[in-house]
Amino acid sequence: MQKPLGAQISHMLKTRGVEVIFGIPGVHNVEMYRGIEEAGIRHVLARHEQGAAFMADGYARATGQPGVCYLITGPGFLNAMTGLGQAYSDSVPVLALASCLDETAARRGQLHQMLDQCGAGATVCDWSLEARSAAAAYQLIDRALSEFSSRRPRPKAIHVPIDLLGSLAEPAPDAAPVVRKARASNEDLYAVIEAVLGAKKPLFVFGGGAKSAALAIPEVLRQTGAAGLTTYAGRGLVPADYPLFLGSYLAREGSARIAAEADLVVAVGTELSEVDLWRDALGHDCPMIRIDIDPEVLAQCRTADSAIQAEAGAFLKAMSIAIPARTEDRPPCWDAAEIAKTRAHWRAEIRAERPGIVEITDALREVMPDDAMIYSDMTQFAYGAKEVWDMPRPGHWHHPYGFGTLGYALPAAIGGAVARPGLPTCAILGDYGLQYTLPELGTAVELGLSLPILLWDNGKLGEIEDSMVRSQIAPNAVVARNPDFLALAKAYGAESVQPETLADLQSALITAFTAGRPTLIRMTSALV
């Protein structure tokens, strides 16, 4: 029954439900690769460890299950830290397993040596710990998996010394009991219902942490007559045709006026952070009820607010069941015509701010399959699209919201496509961001993924140039010489096309979903 610990870890992960591992083998973590095939786990070879971490992130967002990456000591782990930082800010369950040196205090000059690998990981992970025995490695893995399912999911890093990975070990023990997420009391439930039904103009704000409540949200809004807003990560939670839906326009200055009109705000699964609002506060001057799994978020409540620690899905489902037992559905508490007028105004603002992007977005949305999963990068096209593109279902547009790293979209989309074989996956990115993780195109070709890669090419760092102009700074260092992206894609073995019209763009997107290989689709403002 004994095997090298590296092999036992792969077997343990398989028994815990892990199907795919992303990574790059190296001389220090080679023992981790001994048991992958034997355990029946699929390995996806990234071209850079940053790409491996992004792939694990994309896989986790697509499945709701942990994304796992295998990393080597020192630079390999450091390369992945950008992806781990993104997973932390966006609450994504990524497990990084890395080899580490056996001794660093008394020896110098070793391959891949750094001063504090665990400490480096702790700056971007929920925790980053070294396992100094097989039992410790097993315990940390189970701890990570348990916390992913019972708390706000954030990345964990486990470092295993090289000699320990190669030493014989007994198999991992059976999995520990599953820990349940926090549940609110009946008293909390009925207090929230009473407050919402007692309000004259209740407003719900749903964030990405409310995805589990997708089925209950339309019912709760209809029953209470409340208006609804979503963060970018919460898009798809409120049906686009709900008459009192204000969209994902929280970053519009006018949304502060809407919040000021409310006499009760219920914030579900959202931090209402800087990257949600792009201002200091929501703008309300009334009580707020915050429903969240994370006590750190709830600690931000004001004196007049209420804090409910609960998993959003269970809580809102309970609301949708309890409300009809107490009262009939309320009529709308807001003026639907005024809400439609406000949304139209905000859309016009974006159209003026970002010429051409709204028109291209509309064309893409017309032909994008409802079950498509979209991964976008830090690019002007995505900034505009994620405000005006109402998603037909939640959890199907993923963006590097918090950490805001360039290079996310392509490898994350690869992870998402691996997670959902046969289902449509799409990447949206800019000309600069693509060059951060361009080599991962080789992985997509190698896997035979029918992956459309929508490239917004404005030949510059457009958002930074605009920021400089607004700050009265002469634009500097915002234009770089781009390669021939179409030729570069073909060199990797991918398809490539540059549509001349919006109709051509739609046709290219439809074709790319069945191409049997990735297709780079270059978009410019000349399309409009």
PDB file of N, CA, C and O in Angstrom, residues 10-20 40-41 59 63 65-68 142 145 175:
ATOM      1  N   SER A  10      -1.731  12.520  -5.389  1.00  0.00           N
ATOM      2  CA  SER A  10      -2.594  12.465  -6.575  1.00  0.00           C
ATOM      3  C   SER A  10      -3.753  11.505  -6.351  1.00  0.00           C
ATOM      4  O   SER A  10      -4.906  11.802  -6.710  1.00  0.00           O
ATOM      5  N   HIS A  11      -3.492  10.351  -5.749  1.00  0.00           N
ATOM      6  CA  HIS A  11      -4.560   9.399  -5.456  1.00  0.00           C
ATOM      7  C   HIS A  11      -5.564  10.001  -4.474  1.00  0.00           C
ATOM      8  O   HIS A  11      -6.783   9.808  -4.626  1.00  0.00           O
ATOM      9  N   MET A  12      -5.065  10.716  -3.494  1.00  0.00           N
ATOM     10  CA  MET A  12      -5.963  11.356  -2.527  1.00  0.00           C
ATOM     11  C   MET A  12      -6.868  12.363  -3.222  1.00  0.00           C
ATOM     12  O   MET A  12      -8.087  12.411  -2.976  1.00  0.00           O
ATOM     13  N   LEU A  13      -6.288  13.187  -4.077  1.00  0.00           N
ATOM     14  CA  LEU A  13      -7.082  14.197  -4.777  1.00  0.00           C
ATOM     15  C   LEU A  13      -8.159  13.540  -5.635  1.00  0.00           C
ATOM     16  O   LEU A  13      -9.295  14.030  -5.703  1.00  0.00           O
ATOM     17  N   LYS A  14      -7.823  12.423  -6.266  1.00  0.00           N
ATOM     18  CA  LYS A  14      -8.812  11.723  -7.088  1.00  0.00           C
ATOM     19  C   LYS A  14      -9.978  11.244  -6.233  1.00  0.00           C
ATOM     20  O   LYS A  14     -11.150  11.394  -6.619  1.00  0.00           O
ATOM     21  N   THR A  15      -9.684  10.665  -5.062  1.00  0.00           N
ATOM     22  CA  THR A  15     -10.763  10.185  -4.199  1.00  0.00           C
ATOM     23  C   THR A  15     -11.602  11.331  -3.664  1.00  0.00           C
ATOM     24  O   THR A  15     -12.760  11.134  -3.267  1.00  0.00           O
ATOM     25  N   ARG A  16     -11.026  12.540  -3.645  1.00  0.00           N
ATOM     26  CA  ARG A  16     -11.764  13.708  -3.165  1.00  0.00           C
ATOM     27  C   ARG A  16     -12.498  14.429  -4.302  1.00  0.00           C
ATOM     28  O   ARG A  16     -13.058  15.487  -4.109  1.00  0.00           O
ATOM     29  N   GLY A  17     -12.470  13.854  -5.501  1.00  0.00           N
ATOM     30  CA  GLY A  17     -13.252  14.399  -6.599  1.00  0.00           C
ATOM     31  C   GLY A  17     -12.493  15.231  -7.608  1.00  0.00           C
ATOM     32  O   GLY A  17     -13.101  15.786  -8.538  1.00  0.00           O
ATOM     33  N   VAL A  18     -11.178  15.341  -7.495  1.00  0.00           N
ATOM     34  CA  VAL A  18     -10.393  16.131  -8.447  1.00  0.00           C
ATOM     35  C   VAL A  18     -10.212  15.332  -9.742  1.00  0.00           C
ATOM     36  O   VAL A  18      -9.755  14.193  -9.716  1.00  0.00           O
ATOM     37  N   GLU A  19     -10.575  15.932 -10.866  1.00  0.00           N
ATOM     38  CA  GLU A  19     -10.491  15.260 -12.165  1.00  0.00           C
ATOM     39  C   GLU A  19      -9.369  15.804 -13.043  1.00  0.00           C
ATOM     40  O   GLU A  19      -8.868  15.100 -13.911  1.00  0.00           O
ATOM     41  N   VAL A  20      -8.978  17.055 -12.832  1.00  0.00           N
ATOM     42  CA  VAL A  20      -8.012  17.721 -13.709  1.00  0.00           C
ATOM     43  C   VAL A  20      -7.004  18.479 -12.856  1.00  0.00           C
ATOM     44  O   VAL A  20      -7.362  19.099 -11.846  1.00  0.00           O
ATOM     45  N   GLY A  40      -5.748   8.304 -12.429  1.00  0.00           N
ATOM     46  CA  GLY A  40      -6.824   8.591 -13.379  1.00  0.00           C
ATOM     47  C   GLY A  40      -7.174  10.057 -13.462  1.00  0.00           C
ATOM     48  O   GLY A  40      -8.309  10.418 -13.794  1.00  0.00           O
ATOM     49  N   ILE A  41      -6.185  10.916 -13.176  1.00  0.00           N
ATOM     50  CA  ILE A  41      -6.397  12.357 -13.260  1.00  0.00           C
ATOM     51  C   ILE A  41      -5.835  12.871 -14.587  1.00  0.00           C
ATOM     52  O   ILE A  41      -4.748  12.465 -15.019  1.00  0.00           O
ATOM     53  N   TYR A  59     -11.234  26.943 -14.472  1.00  0.00           N
ATOM     54  CA  TYR A  59     -11.886  25.647 -14.247  1.00  0.00           C
ATOM     55  C   TYR A  59     -12.789  25.707 -13.022  1.00  0.00           C
ATOM     56  O   TYR A  59     -13.935  25.243 -13.053  1.00  0.00           O
ATOM     57  N   THR A  63     -16.955  25.205 -12.841  1.00  0.00           N
ATOM     58  CA  THR A  63     -17.528  24.014 -12.212  1.00  0.00           C
ATOM     59  C   THR A  63     -18.042  24.257 -10.802  1.00  0.00           C
ATOM     60  O   THR A  63     -18.877  23.509 -10.310  1.00  0.00           O
ATOM     61  N   GLN A  65     -16.152  23.715  -8.446  1.00  0.00           N
ATOM     62  CA  GLN A  65     -15.277  22.807  -7.722  1.00  0.00           C
ATOM     63  C   GLN A  65     -13.852  23.372  -7.705  1.00  0.00           C
ATOM     64  O   GLN A  65     -13.495  24.210  -8.535  1.00  0.00           O
ATOM     65  N   PRO A  66     -13.005  22.925  -6.775  1.00  0.00           N
ATOM     66  CA  PRO A  66     -11.645  23.465  -6.708  1.00  0.00           C
ATOM     67  C   PRO A  66     -10.858  23.228  -7.992  1.00  0.00           C
ATOM     68  O   PRO A  66     -10.940  22.163  -8.601  1.00  0.00           O
ATOM     69  N   GLY A  67     -10.116  24.247  -8.394  1.00  0.00           N
ATOM     70  CA  GLY A  67      -9.146  24.105  -9.465  1.00  0.00           C
ATOM     71  C   GLY A  67      -7.790  23.844  -8.836  1.00  0.00           C
ATOM     72  O   GLY A  67      -7.417  24.505  -7.863  1.00  0.00           O
ATOM     73  N   VAL A  68      -7.054  22.877  -9.358  1.00  0.00           N
ATOM     74  CA  VAL A  68      -5.797  22.450  -8.743  1.00  0.00           C
ATOM     75  C   VAL A  68      -4.653  22.672  -9.713  1.00  0.00           C
ATOM     76  O   VAL A  68      -4.769  22.358 -10.912  1.00  0.00           O
ATOM     77  N   ASP A 142      -7.186  18.185   3.071  1.00  0.00           N
ATOM     78  CA  ASP A 142      -8.574  18.065   3.515  1.00  0.00           C
ATOM     79  C   ASP A 142      -9.075  19.369   4.135  1.00  0.00           C
ATOM     80  O   ASP A 142     -10.251  19.738   3.968  1.00  0.00           O
ATOM     81  N   LEU A 145      -9.969  21.674   1.188  1.00  0.00           N
ATOM     82  CA  LEU A 145     -11.200  21.271   0.513  1.00  0.00           C
ATOM     83  C   LEU A 145     -12.417  21.546   1.381  1.00  0.00           C
ATOM     84  O   LEU A 145     -13.474  21.960   0.886  1.00  0.00           O
ATOM     85  N   ALA A 175     -11.926  10.675   3.789  1.00  0.00           N
ATOM     86  CA  ALA A 175     -12.239  12.101   3.895  1.00  0.00           C
ATOM     87  C   ALA A 175     -12.979  12.405   5.192  1.00  0.00           C
ATOM     88  O   ALA A 175     -13.759  11.594   5.693  1.00  0.00           O
TER      89      ALA A 175
END
